[in-house]
Every structure is written in C-alpha cells, then in structure tokens.
C-alpha cells in the first residue's frame, strides 16, 4: 500500500513534467495543424540554455528555465517566420520532411557547437528530499513538478483569459474568420510556435537538476511526448495534462508489478488499448 | 600531431558533409607524407550516449601515438610514424560496423582499436575477423573473446571476472570493517556490458552464499530512476552494485541520496570512474566505490603527463586504449614489417612490458590463445575528493578503504 502511494506520488510528479513538455506539441498541432516531430529537440536546446546559464552565469536551472523559455520562444518565432510559414498549406509530407529534417539539423548543430559529452549541473538541493510520513518527496522532482504546474496555469490563463490567447484559439478554429475579425493570423502562428517550443524548452530546463544534457537527449523523450499527446487527444491542452499524468503514473505503478525494463511495454500496451477503444484520445473532442 | 588532428576533424566534418570528409581527409594526408606511416584505425563512440567515454578513449590513444612519434616512431620500420585514423562509431552497432568496414577498405589501416562499448566492439569484430585484421579492445563483455575469434585482443579482464571481483573484493572490504554481507542489490543497464558484468556478480554472490535481494535491469538512456530506487529502498540490502554508464550513474546516486539511502555503493566501472561523476555529484560522490580494470594511481609516472595535457586524470578507458596502441607498437618492433597477419601472430603469446603496458595491473600485457590478457586483474577504487584511489586488493592498494555500514 505504501509503495503504491509512493509510486503514484512519483508518477504524478514526473507526469506533471511530461504534461508541460507535451503541451507545446499539442499547441502547435492545435493552432497550426502541424505535427512537429522535432519538438523534443527543442527540449534539448532548453536544457542546454539552462546548463550554460548555470555554468557561466551561476543561474540555478529552475530560474534558468524561464531564460530557456525566452530564448527558445524567440527561436521558435523566427523558425515560424522563416521555415514553417512556408509549409502551413503544403501537403503533410512536406511538413514531415521539414520537422524531421529539423531533428537532424538541431541535433547535429548541438553536437558541433557543444560537443557530445554529458553535462550535468550540481545544485545544492540535488540530493534533498522531504518526508511525508513514510513517503519521500524528491526535491528536484518536486521543483520540476511545481514549475510545471505554474507554467501550465500561466498557459491556461493565457489561452483562456488574455486577448492574445483568444485570438490564437480563434485562429485555430477558423483562420479565415479570425482574419476577418482583424486578427493577424501569421502573427498568431509565430506566437503559437514560439510558445509551443518554448514550453518544451522550459520543461527540459526544469528537469535538468536531476538529469544530464547531451545532444541526443531529446530522443529519450520524443516517443513519450507523442504518447502523452495522443493519449490525451492531439490538439487538446487539457488532454496533455491528463495524458502526461497518466503516462507518469502508468510508468511508475507498472514497476511495482513488472520489471523496470518492461515499463514502456506496459505503457504502450495500455496506449494501444486506449487507441482501440477511444481513438480520439482520453480528452479528444472536448477541446 | 598534425595528422591526428586532421583525422579527428574528419569525423566531425562528416556530420556536415556526409562521408566525403572522412574519406578524403586521410587520403590527403597520406599523399603529403613521404615515409610510409603505419595507419591504425580508432573507432570510438564520439557521439550519442557513450560519447564521453569515446572521447576519453581517443585521447588515450592519441597520447600514446604522440609519445611514440616523438620518440622516433617505429624503429623496426625505419622510424615509421603512427598515423591514427579516428572515426565515429556513434553509439549504434550498425554504424560502428560500417565505419570499421570503411577504415579497412579506404584507409587501409593495419590494426584497429575500439570501440569502448561492448556492443559496438562485437559488431566491429565481425568485420575485422573476416578481414584478418587485429582488433584491440578494452570492452569488457565475455562474448568478445568467447567466440573463438583469431583477430581479437582484449587487454582487460572479462566482464564476468570484473563482476566476480566486484563482489569478492567488496566482501573483503566489508569483512575488514567487521561486517558480514548477507543481502545485496544489483541493478544494471540492459546492454551487453551490463548484462554480462551483472552475470558475474550474480554468480559470485551465489558462490559466496550472499542473497541477491534485488536484481533489476533497466534500459539504456533511462530518464527516471525513481522506481529503481524505490525498489532498492524496499529491498533492505546491505550494499548495492549498480552497473551503469554516466547518465544513469548520476541519476542513481542522486535519487539514492535523496531517499537517504547511504549503504555502500560499489559501481561497475564505466560511469563510476570518470571525473564527470565527481564533478556532477560533488560531495555526494565521496566514498563511492567501484571496480575498475585499471587505475591511474598504480603508475603515476606514466599517467601524470596525460593529466597535464588533457586536464583530467587518466581515466581507465584512456589508459587501456593507450595500452592497446602501446602493445601494437611493441609488436611492430618485434615483427619489423607492416603486415596484419604477422602483427596478429606477434601479438599472441608475447609478454608486452614497455610503454604504457607497464601501467596495467600485473605490470604487463600477455594475450592467451583466445586473445584475452591473462595478466589483468581488476582493482577496487574509491572516490576521495576528485581523485580515485585504489583500495583493494591488498597488494595493489594505495590507501585504506572507508566502509560505512
């Protein structure tokens, strides 16, 4: 019972992070209809921004995550303005080529610029934990989770309450009608893409205190991100939250019964089952 | 010096220009040289999950090559210089094999050194065996010299021997501190290296009557070790034996300390014996033990120049890969001709005790019929600040082990 409670707690904490890194993917799809296969590479870039901020400016990665968000938001904005803009109306194959090509470009640029070694930050709280009775709450995980909650809350507020957010949703629903109402759709797309990749970068930086960063770290997350998003319903922000927490908890709880090696097998079996029974995802259609 | 750098640059350029850079660069170098240099292929994972180790390994080989060249090259070949052709195996066996193939056909290397990770080395050895080209390695897996190949040479003890030593030396340390080990935990990465080394550990535990209360494999590139450490907490073990590379070793120690688990931790080399381990963990690294096939403090006079040049201590993979080249050079002095089959025959049976080979445990290198270095004996090392100190076995120990129950 105790180990179940611990596993659920750990799963929720890691799931919160999965939710934030996946929100970007779902946001980009929701607003622009593009599946960004290179999403996880922006997470890697965010980790690098935070690592460099820590190494050379002495900024803790948790604060650095805001820096990572800003830097990668700007990069996303620029990429949308130059590259992605051109494939918005193109056939899906062109979009796939662009995003998959971007994986190769980003990973290899990181390899050339930063080298291939693992980089790790040493924070004062890296081995800290809190006790909740018999339960352990790992501080780096908790910090990443809380940051994810804050970030998710801000995103919700932005999309639901702010003028920009409403304009963005309007663009997603009907670009033509939005344009007629005086919304600059191209600008909304830049904003959405910047936000989307910025969120993944933010999540990447938030998990840096307990992980290491290297140019191919993104590939460890890309399949997970897609699972989260498809599980929750592609294009649904609430779905990313539900999917993220579900993936985190499934991964964590499955290890109570099965070997850790089978962690992802259990996840994907459940994933396939969900798709078979509910192809639109857990929260699909409720967007 | 110059050609080494050009070749190293080639593997990097390959990222931009595809294979053209790699193929062209050594070709240019060769035509620029008058004397016939001896080409040695160095295939290492310079990108991907094991890149850090590959870079260390390459530095070790480069270190020895420069020493040999500075001392006048291979004298028996008229002072021929050693020319390294460095190639990136990435961290995937398929790439490793095709890179090795290319080094043989296009760069005409005389011997090959590689490729740190056992799974990569095994892939390469399939190629070198077919081409009758000597392959020297410091990969641990038993499979390397366990297949009856004629062209493979393993300069370190096998993984199963390392695994056994990991347990046996730990038992000795515990006993010296007045503790009898009865329950241990094993966790390992499910790669060729992790699997065979944990196999050795398991067998040794069984032989010693020690109960393995946790025995868990996990995938390479794991991003969340919490479930692993939760299991460890529930297992109530007296000591834990993690066999992992760097990314996971940092996560494991961090998560253990966060859950206030401070039972003795005895790593399985790889991620536990490189400077980045202490750099990433800071005080949390202090006192962590690890098995290692060799350690720099056993021959400070030979390894200190490495630290001065590269800025970090001569990690074991740098040392052993350097030894591979040192052994090749001595064998070439013996045969006096640049022929791969003569080289292979010279490697087998001879006792190599010049150059860096002296830094190995046993003070020399000697290969048996399977290609295994029979003189190599694993050592137990312990972190003290940012240094690794040999603490067992007794006749090699440089300091007393600290054993916390």
XYZ file of C-alpha atoms in Angstrom:
692
model
C 0.000 0.000 0.000
C 2.794 2.336 0.982
C 4.771 1.532 -2.129
C 1.664 2.126 -4.227
C 1.201 5.565 -2.651
C 4.866 6.321 -3.280
C 4.627 5.127 -6.871
C 1.538 7.240 -7.544
C 3.183 10.278 -5.973
C 6.337 9.807 -8.061
C 4.219 9.191 -11.140
C 2.218 12.374 -10.672
C 5.371 14.430 -10.194
C 7.090 13.106 -13.306
C 3.762 13.222 -15.149
C 3.459 16.938 -14.488
C 6.736 17.417 -16.324
C 5.598 15.167 -19.177
C 2.477 17.326 -19.411
C 4.395 20.584 -19.812
C 6.876 19.272 -22.376
C 3.995 17.792 -24.362
C 1.727 20.841 -24.201
C 3.934 22.544 -26.747
C 3.469 19.702 -29.203
C -0.280 19.724 -28.817
C -0.440 23.530 -29.006
C 1.437 23.652 -32.294
C -0.818 20.967 -33.717
C -3.974 22.582 -32.378
C -3.238 26.009 -33.784
C -1.406 25.201 -36.999
C -2.226 21.600 -37.770
C 1.467 20.701 -37.933
C 2.852 17.672 -36.126
C 6.270 18.841 -35.005
C 8.477 15.772 -34.874
C 11.388 17.949 -33.740
C 9.582 19.042 -30.585
C 11.841 17.023 -28.274
C 14.920 18.639 -29.811
C 13.687 21.980 -28.506
C 13.566 20.380 -25.075
C 17.240 19.516 -25.576
C 18.001 23.112 -26.579
C 16.181 24.374 -23.489
C 18.318 22.088 -21.334
C 21.450 23.491 -22.961
C 20.337 27.100 -22.408
C 19.766 26.334 -18.737
C 23.059 24.473 -18.478
C 25.042 27.357 -19.950
C 23.167 29.846 -17.759
C 24.137 27.748 -14.752
C 27.733 27.216 -15.820
C 28.617 30.738 -16.895
C 26.144 32.979 -15.096
C 25.595 30.896 -11.992
C 21.831 30.842 -12.537
C 20.011 27.895 -11.000
C 18.364 25.773 -13.726
C 14.965 26.322 -12.130
C 15.306 30.050 -12.786
C 17.180 29.281 -15.975
C 14.060 27.553 -17.237
C 12.469 30.966 -17.756
C 15.544 32.016 -19.668
C 15.309 28.822 -21.701
C 11.674 29.568 -22.423
C 12.536 33.081 -23.611
C 15.438 32.009 -25.802
C 13.634 29.107 -27.439
C 10.456 31.151 -27.804
C 12.480 33.606 -29.874
C 13.984 30.767 -31.901
C 10.534 29.277 -32.486
C 9.170 32.642 -33.544
C 11.999 33.015 -36.047
C 11.600 29.467 -37.369
C 7.892 30.000 -37.895
C 8.547 33.275 -39.669
C 11.112 31.728 -41.996
C 10.513 27.986 -42.407
C 7.227 26.748 -41.014
C 5.216 29.562 -42.595
C 6.027 28.020 -45.966
C 4.618 24.583 -45.221
C 1.381 25.599 -43.487
C -0.653 24.997 -46.612
C 1.674 22.359 -48.025
C 0.870 18.634 -48.105
C 1.597 16.762 -44.837
C 4.614 15.094 -46.433
C 6.356 18.465 -46.760
C 5.607 19.218 -43.124
C 7.014 15.872 -42.056
C 10.168 16.445 -44.087
C 10.649 19.859 -42.548
C 10.226 18.732 -38.949
C 12.205 15.511 -39.337
C 14.909 17.454 -41.151
C 14.937 19.860 -38.258
C 15.672 16.977 -35.857
C 18.836 16.203 -37.787
C 19.841 19.847 -38.080
C 19.259 20.635 -34.411
C 20.917 17.510 -33.033
C 23.966 17.848 -35.217
C 24.272 21.577 -34.642
C 24.246 20.873 -30.921
C 26.868 18.192 -31.486
C 29.100 20.599 -33.409
C 28.645 23.523 -31.069
C 28.506 21.869 -27.674
C 30.228 18.517 -28.235
C 28.794 15.168 -27.347
C 29.638 14.892 -23.663
C 27.057 14.594 -20.929
C 26.661 17.802 -18.972
C 25.222 17.892 -15.540
C 24.515 20.689 -13.108
C 25.421 20.430 -9.429
C 22.735 22.122 -7.357
C 22.660 22.368 -3.558
C 19.297 20.563 -3.473
C 20.162 17.760 -5.931
C 20.034 15.107 -3.227
C 17.438 16.773 -0.982
C 14.065 15.273 -0.134
C 11.046 15.940 2.052
C 9.347 13.355 4.232
C 5.575 12.954 4.183
C 5.213 10.363 6.880
C 6.766 7.311 5.262
C 6.734 8.858 1.797
C 9.721 10.546 0.211
C 9.288 13.599 -1.948
C 12.372 14.102 -4.063
C 13.073 17.858 -4.107
C 14.408 18.173 -7.693
C 11.336 16.265 -8.933
C 9.024 18.343 -6.767
C 10.591 21.559 -8.022
C 10.172 20.441 -11.631
C 6.579 19.460 -10.921
C 5.714 22.771 -9.231
C 7.308 24.730 -12.050
C 5.264 22.671 -14.486
C 2.083 23.464 -12.580
C 2.901 27.182 -12.597
C 3.719 27.022 -16.274
C 0.558 25.090 -17.100
C -1.506 27.559 -15.059
C 0.010 30.510 -16.905
C -0.661 28.842 -20.237
C -4.262 28.180 -19.270
C -4.692 31.806 -18.202
C -3.084 32.999 -21.394
C -5.225 30.878 -23.698
C -8.453 31.313 -21.783
C -8.328 34.843 -20.475
C -5.966 37.019 -22.475
C -6.852 38.681 -25.751
C -3.890 37.026 -27.463
C -4.968 33.622 -26.256
C -8.496 34.091 -27.505
C -7.171 35.374 -30.787
C -4.963 32.330 -31.049
C -7.846 29.966 -30.411
C -9.925 31.859 -32.919
C -7.150 31.397 -35.468
C -7.062 27.703 -34.678
C -10.815 27.327 -35.166
C -11.110 29.309 -38.365
C -8.144 31.253 -39.724
C -10.257 32.991 -42.360
C -12.895 34.230 -39.896
C -10.170 35.280 -37.491
C -8.514 37.287 -40.235
C -11.834 38.986 -40.996
C -12.081 39.997 -37.346
C -8.772 41.795 -37.672
C -6.542 39.120 -36.178
C -3.108 38.819 -37.759
C -3.138 35.037 -38.280
C 0.519 34.861 -39.319
C 1.489 36.583 -36.105
C -0.677 34.180 -34.094
C 1.123 31.292 -35.758
C 4.503 32.733 -34.814
C 3.274 33.241 -31.285
C 1.874 29.720 -31.077
C 5.005 28.088 -32.446
C 7.242 30.145 -30.176
C 5.087 29.232 -27.180
C 4.953 25.592 -28.206
C 8.687 25.034 -28.464
C 9.316 27.398 -25.530
C 7.178 25.196 -23.280
C 9.191 22.103 -24.112
C 12.404 24.039 -23.523
C 11.026 25.204 -20.186
C 10.214 21.642 -19.149
C 13.650 20.476 -20.246
C 15.365 23.072 -18.094
C 13.163 22.214 -15.122
C 14.310 18.577 -15.160
C 17.997 19.427 -15.616
C 18.763 19.286 -11.856
C 18.263 15.513 -11.842
C 19.195 14.633 -15.416
C 22.103 15.215 -17.750
C 22.010 17.046 -21.061
C 23.610 15.872 -24.309
C 22.711 16.491 -27.948
C 20.620 13.347 -28.372
C 18.732 13.552 -25.077
C 15.615 14.611 -26.970
C 15.168 11.164 -28.484
C 14.573 9.761 -24.990
C 11.534 11.989 -24.731
C 10.084 12.198 -28.218
C 8.175 8.918 -28.120
C 6.919 9.723 -24.634
C 5.720 13.136 -25.787
C 3.758 11.642 -28.643
C 2.263 9.037 -26.356
C 1.163 11.728 -23.918
C -0.376 13.841 -26.631
C -2.133 11.072 -28.497
C -3.319 9.506 -25.265
C -4.837 12.799 -24.172
C -6.124 13.771 -27.601
C -3.992 15.564 -30.173
C -4.597 19.315 -30.005
C -6.102 19.361 -26.530
C -4.203 21.174 -23.768
C -6.276 19.531 -21.034
C -5.565 16.260 -22.811
C -1.817 16.860 -22.485
C -2.239 17.297 -18.738
C -4.341 14.160 -18.381
C -2.079 12.229 -20.756
C 1.093 13.417 -19.027
C -0.047 12.431 -15.568
C -1.463 9.155 -16.899
C 1.844 8.238 -18.584
C 3.822 9.183 -15.471
C 1.596 7.146 -13.175
C 1.417 4.138 -15.515
C 5.205 4.061 -15.843
C 5.691 4.381 -12.128
C 2.994 1.983 -10.921
C 3.820 -0.682 -13.517
C 7.221 -1.125 -11.867
C 5.514 -2.426 -8.725
C 4.376 -5.478 -10.627
C 6.696 -5.789 -13.612
C 10.448 -5.363 -14.070
C 11.534 -1.819 -14.857
C 12.675 -2.960 -18.292
C 9.023 -3.543 -19.144
C 7.980 -0.078 -18.003
C 7.407 1.177 -21.511
C 5.938 -2.096 -22.717
C 3.152 -1.744 -20.160
C 2.719 1.867 -21.183
C 2.373 1.041 -24.857
C 0.041 -1.879 -24.315
C -2.287 0.424 -22.412
C -1.735 3.049 -25.059
C -2.802 0.685 -27.820
C -5.818 -0.346 -25.771
C -6.873 3.287 -25.348
C -6.476 3.924 -29.058
C -8.530 0.859 -29.895
C -11.362 1.835 -27.576
C -11.151 5.593 -27.873
C -9.202 6.648 -30.965
C -9.786 10.356 -30.299
C -7.803 10.104 -27.044
C -8.981 10.420 -23.474
C -9.879 14.088 -23.772
C -10.287 14.296 -27.526
C -13.280 16.201 -28.825
C -13.613 18.199 -25.639
C -11.332 20.920 -26.916
C 50.250 15.585 -34.112
C 49.044 17.199 -37.280
C 47.627 14.127 -38.938
C 45.961 13.072 -35.725
C 44.084 16.307 -35.598
C 43.163 16.196 -39.234
C 41.746 12.727 -38.812
C 39.860 13.694 -35.681
C 38.464 16.680 -37.520
C 37.315 14.417 -40.282
C 34.868 12.549 -38.115
C 33.404 15.846 -37.078
C 33.214 17.198 -40.572
C 31.380 14.065 -41.561
C 28.415 15.437 -39.678
C 28.159 18.229 -42.175
C 29.303 16.759 -45.408
C 28.447 13.126 -45.083
C 31.103 10.577 -45.732
C 33.120 12.664 -48.165
C 35.105 14.471 -45.478
C 36.135 11.330 -43.692
C 37.201 9.554 -46.814
C 39.083 12.489 -48.261
C 40.999 13.766 -45.232
C 43.288 10.812 -44.506
C 43.837 10.452 -48.245
C 45.181 13.984 -48.466
C 47.452 13.320 -45.516
C 48.895 10.172 -46.981
C 49.870 11.775 -50.265
C 51.564 14.572 -48.334
C 53.834 12.168 -46.474
C 56.990 10.759 -47.917
C 57.699 7.932 -45.445
C 55.125 5.142 -45.217
C 53.361 5.698 -41.901
C 51.524 2.942 -40.071
C 47.788 3.588 -40.108
C 45.871 2.493 -37.038
C 42.091 2.780 -37.014
C 40.498 4.178 -33.874
C 36.761 3.574 -33.845
C 35.047 5.120 -30.846
C 31.576 6.370 -29.974
C 32.226 10.092 -30.389
C 28.552 10.972 -30.438
C 25.472 9.569 -28.776
C 25.037 8.085 -25.338
C 28.628 6.881 -24.883
C 30.393 9.813 -26.457
C 32.202 10.976 -23.342
C 33.898 7.620 -22.970
C 34.757 7.551 -26.650
C 36.432 10.936 -26.390
C 38.416 9.839 -23.328
C 39.446 6.685 -25.150
C 40.537 8.646 -28.223
C 42.581 10.984 -26.033
C 44.338 7.988 -24.516
C 45.300 6.571 -27.916
C 46.370 9.978 -29.159
C 48.513 10.455 -26.060
C 50.429 7.250 -26.748
C 50.692 7.870 -30.507
C 52.256 11.262 -29.892
C 54.704 9.780 -27.419
C 55.771 7.075 -29.867
C 56.108 9.515 -32.744
C 58.037 11.996 -30.631
C 60.448 9.215 -29.698
C 61.174 8.479 -33.362
C 58.286 6.270 -34.456
C 58.552 2.511 -35.026
C 62.275 1.881 -35.290
C 61.987 -1.566 -36.805
C 60.068 0.028 -39.678
C 62.669 2.706 -40.311
C 61.123 5.203 -37.928
C 57.654 4.979 -39.444
C 55.224 7.266 -37.670
C 51.942 6.066 -36.212
C 49.059 7.634 -38.061
C 45.711 7.443 -36.313
C 42.564 7.362 -38.379
C 39.837 8.285 -35.938
C 36.236 7.501 -36.825
C 32.958 7.956 -35.019
C 31.177 4.684 -34.322
C 28.245 6.711 -32.937
C 26.511 4.679 -30.278
C 24.860 2.248 -32.688
C 26.388 -1.127 -33.625
C 25.292 -0.870 -37.271
C 27.175 2.386 -37.717
C 30.189 1.015 -35.891
C 30.392 -1.909 -38.312
C 30.107 0.208 -41.431
C 32.676 2.702 -40.171
C 35.075 -0.171 -39.455
C 34.490 -1.562 -42.929
C 35.366 1.788 -44.429
C 38.550 2.133 -42.409
C 39.749 -1.187 -43.773
C 38.862 -0.700 -47.408
C 39.514 3.005 -47.829
C 42.046 3.919 -45.172
C 43.905 0.628 -45.296
C 44.542 0.503 -41.577
C 46.890 -2.153 -40.223
C 45.058 -2.711 -36.958
C 42.079 -1.269 -35.207
C 41.394 -0.088 -31.674
C 37.835 0.216 -30.437
C 35.125 0.718 -29.527
C 34.625 1.177 -25.775
C 31.077 -0.215 -25.566
C 30.961 -3.984 -25.850
C 28.001 -3.980 -28.214
C 29.932 -1.772 -30.646
C 33.105 -3.821 -30.320
C 31.240 -7.031 -31.042
C 29.766 -5.504 -34.186
C 33.195 -4.338 -35.354
C 34.848 -7.647 -34.548
C 32.614 -9.404 -37.066
C 34.213 -7.243 -39.759
C 37.811 -7.406 -38.545
C 37.632 -11.178 -38.109
C 36.553 -11.648 -41.723
C 39.320 -9.340 -42.924
C 42.008 -10.896 -40.685
C 42.730 -7.540 -39.111
C 43.803 -7.349 -35.455
C 41.264 -5.556 -33.267
C 42.396 -4.467 -29.811
C 39.801 -3.520 -27.275
C 39.174 -2.695 -23.648
C 35.487 -3.604 -23.830
C 34.533 -5.967 -21.025
C 31.949 -8.362 -22.411
C 32.794 -12.075 -22.209
C 31.480 -12.587 -25.680
C 34.406 -10.651 -27.137
C 36.997 -13.331 -26.572
C 34.449 -16.080 -26.059
C 33.684 -16.765 -29.721
C 36.983 -18.294 -30.801
C 37.937 -15.320 -32.975
C 41.560 -15.189 -34.032
C 41.979 -11.475 -34.545
C 40.636 -10.016 -31.350
C 42.632 -8.916 -28.319
C 41.051 -7.893 -25.024
C 43.502 -6.030 -22.783
C 41.295 -6.081 -19.699
C 39.693 -8.768 -17.587
C 36.329 -10.022 -18.865
C 33.049 -8.654 -17.528
C 32.263 -11.836 -15.623
C 35.665 -11.632 -13.924
C 35.057 -7.962 -13.159
C 31.639 -8.811 -11.765
C 33.118 -11.530 -9.591
C 35.901 -9.232 -8.363
C 33.317 -6.531 -7.716
C 31.627 -8.860 -5.236
C 34.659 -10.657 -3.827
C 36.678 -7.505 -3.134
C 33.603 -5.909 -1.576
C 33.196 -8.899 0.726
C 36.815 -8.470 1.780
C 36.351 -4.758 2.477
C 33.201 -5.391 4.496
C 34.902 -8.141 6.432
C 37.882 -5.916 7.193
C 35.380 -3.428 8.638
C 33.766 -6.166 10.694
C 30.603 -6.633 8.629
C 29.369 -9.837 7.033
C 27.468 -9.124 3.841
C 24.310 -11.203 3.502
C 21.923 -9.198 1.343
C 22.937 -7.234 -1.725
C 21.141 -5.425 -4.542
C 22.184 -5.478 -8.199
C 20.954 -3.029 -10.805
C 22.288 -2.887 -14.326
C 21.782 -1.422 -17.709
C 20.443 -3.984 -20.159
C 23.343 -3.691 -22.618
C 25.992 -6.313 -23.434
C 28.265 -4.824 -20.765
C 25.647 -4.501 -18.021
C 24.225 -7.946 -18.629
C 27.491 -9.854 -18.616
C 29.003 -7.986 -15.702
C 25.904 -8.458 -13.568
C 26.009 -12.123 -14.551
C 29.463 -12.351 -12.972
C 28.229 -10.555 -9.894
C 25.252 -12.842 -9.534
C 27.336 -15.985 -9.911
C 29.878 -14.722 -7.378
C 27.109 -13.861 -4.931
C 25.670 -17.341 -5.286
C 29.075 -18.915 -4.762
C 29.652 -16.789 -1.670
C 26.219 -17.583 -0.253
C 25.079 -13.961 -0.447
C 21.405 -13.367 -1.105
C 20.582 -11.066 -4.027
C 17.510 -9.280 -2.683
C 17.123 -7.066 -5.744
C 18.182 -7.870 -9.291
C 16.873 -5.351 -11.751
C 17.742 -4.459 -15.341
C 16.789 -1.108 -16.806
C 17.051 0.388 -20.302
C 19.995 2.490 -21.515
C 19.056 6.174 -21.579
C 16.639 5.865 -18.661
C 15.222 9.277 -17.735
C 13.634 8.469 -14.395
C 15.344 6.132 -11.937
C 12.886 6.724 -9.079
C 11.159 3.322 -9.453
C 14.562 1.660 -9.319
C 15.500 3.424 -6.099
C 12.061 2.776 -4.590
C 12.706 -0.912 -5.138
C 16.126 -0.582 -3.595
C 14.633 1.065 -0.520
C 12.149 -1.764 -0.141
C 14.816 -4.420 -0.647
C 16.672 -3.749 2.602
C 20.075 -4.554 1.106
C 23.387 -4.016 2.891
C 25.214 -2.898 -0.226
C 24.236 -2.003 -3.763
C 26.052 -2.833 -7.014
C 24.946 -0.581 -9.858
C 26.433 -1.337 -13.283
C 25.865 1.705 -15.446
C 27.288 4.398 -17.696
C 27.415 8.070 -16.714
C 23.916 9.435 -17.320
C 22.297 6.756 -15.181
C 25.044 6.646 -12.544
C 24.459 10.318 -11.703
C 20.702 9.810 -11.512
C 21.063 6.708 -9.357
C 23.333 8.305 -6.755
C 21.213 11.463 -6.635
C 17.996 9.531 -6.153
C 19.610 7.273 -3.541
C 20.880 10.207 -1.506
C 17.502 11.947 -1.820
C 15.875 8.895 -0.274
C 18.573 8.899 2.399
C 19.949 5.541 1.297
C 23.643 5.591 2.113
C 24.571 1.920 2.123
C 27.942 1.225 0.467
C 27.683 1.640 -3.288
C 30.032 -0.346 -5.475
C 29.785 0.748 -9.100
C 30.673 -1.397 -12.066
C 33.360 0.892 -13.599
C 32.130 2.901 -16.662
C 30.151 5.820 -15.223
C 31.545 5.448 -11.725
C 35.200 6.010 -12.520
C 35.328 9.215 -14.570
C 35.908 12.802 -13.380
C 32.414 13.852 -14.501
C 30.944 11.577 -11.855
C 32.518 13.552 -9.009
C 32.014 16.811 -10.863
C 28.281 16.224 -11.225
C 27.692 14.888 -7.732
C 30.061 16.957 -5.630
C 30.080 15.745 -2.022
C 27.546 13.008 -2.833
C 30.314 11.169 -4.713
C 32.602 10.893 -1.694
C 33.279 7.324 -0.645
C 31.520 5.693 -3.616
C 33.413 2.538 -4.549
C 33.815 0.983 -7.950
C 35.503 -1.916 -9.601
C 37.914 -0.898 -12.344
C 40.078 -2.877 -14.758
C 42.975 -0.485 -14.068
C 43.631 2.761 -12.238
C 45.919 5.689 -12.930
C 47.324 5.824 -9.410
C 49.064 2.458 -9.924
C 51.540 4.102 -12.326
C 51.501 7.837 -11.626
C 54.733 8.449 -13.531
C 53.121 7.154 -16.737
C 49.673 8.687 -16.318
C 50.528 12.105 -14.891
C 51.627 13.501 -18.312
C 48.110 12.688 -19.552
C 46.550 14.772 -16.810
C 48.898 17.621 -17.579
C 47.973 17.537 -21.236
C 44.215 16.954 -21.057
C 43.383 18.490 -17.686
C 41.815 15.412 -16.059
C 43.218 12.215 -14.602
C 43.923 9.341 -16.968
C 40.593 7.570 -16.767
C 40.763 3.822 -17.214
C 39.360 3.805 -20.746
C 42.036 6.300 -21.810
C 44.687 4.236 -20.121
C 43.640 0.876 -21.536
C 43.104 2.154 -25.059
C 46.519 3.774 -24.820
C 47.830 0.373 -23.765
C 46.257 -1.147 -26.899
C 48.359 1.135 -29.078
C 51.429 0.672 -26.945
C 51.117 -3.077 -27.410
C 50.669 -2.732 -31.179
C 53.797 -0.587 -31.370
C 55.836 -3.128 -29.436
C 54.537 -5.951 -31.619
C 55.523 -3.993 -34.742
C 59.026 -3.520 -33.358
C 59.121 -7.279 -32.970
C 57.926 -8.271 -36.449
C 59.662 -5.491 -38.307
C 57.052 -5.458 -41.057
C 53.734 -3.737 -41.539
C 51.701 -6.859 -42.189
C 48.406 -7.526 -40.453
C 48.828 -11.279 -40.117
C 52.408 -11.023 -38.887
C 51.190 -8.415 -36.433
C 48.446 -10.713 -35.206
C 50.919 -13.540 -34.632
C 53.297 -11.190 -32.831
C 50.527 -10.040 -30.517
C 49.759 -13.534 -29.313
C 51.887 -15.036 -26.557
C 54.494 -12.289 -26.227
C 54.815 -10.508 -22.904
C 54.474 -6.776 -23.514
C 56.138 -4.681 -20.886
C 57.231 -1.440 -22.475
C 55.491 1.917 -22.526
C 52.042 2.246 -21.071
C 51.608 -1.548 -20.836
C 53.516 -1.272 -17.550
C 50.631 0.732 -16.076
C 48.274 -2.257 -16.268
C 47.707 -4.390 -13.197
C 50.300 -7.137 -13.441
C 52.742 -4.627 -14.915
C 52.492 -6.124 -18.393
C 50.152 -7.478 -21.047
C 50.087 -11.032 -22.359
C 47.365 -12.489 -24.563
C 46.324 -16.141 -24.460
C 45.010 -18.179 -27.401
C 41.582 -16.542 -27.216
C 43.125 -13.058 -27.197
C 42.460 -12.327 -23.546
C 45.097 -10.506 -21.480
C 45.697 -13.037 -18.735
C 47.723 -10.677 -16.544
C 44.950 -8.160 -15.967
C 43.434 -8.144 -12.517
C 40.544 -5.848 -11.542
C 41.023 -3.344 -8.736
C 38.616 -1.648 -6.338
C 38.774 2.138 -6.329
C 37.146 4.718 -4.090
C 36.347 8.403 -4.537
C 38.313 10.757 -2.292
C 37.515 14.326 -3.276
C 38.109 14.483 -7.006
C 40.563 11.576 -7.036
C 40.134 7.829 -7.439
C 42.231 5.825 -5.023
C 42.956 2.105 -5.350
C 41.814 0.428 -2.107
C 41.836 -3.296 -2.967
C 43.165 -5.943 -3.460
C 45.688 -5.563 -0.671
C 48.870 -5.901 -2.720
C 47.810 -3.091 -5.069
C 46.028 -0.817 -2.575
C 47.298 2.725 -2.246
C 45.077 3.590 0.740
C 42.744 2.016 3.259
C 39.113 1.744 2.157
C 36.424 3.690 4.002
C 33.492 1.353 4.629
C 30.310 2.854 6.027
C 27.648 0.423 7.143
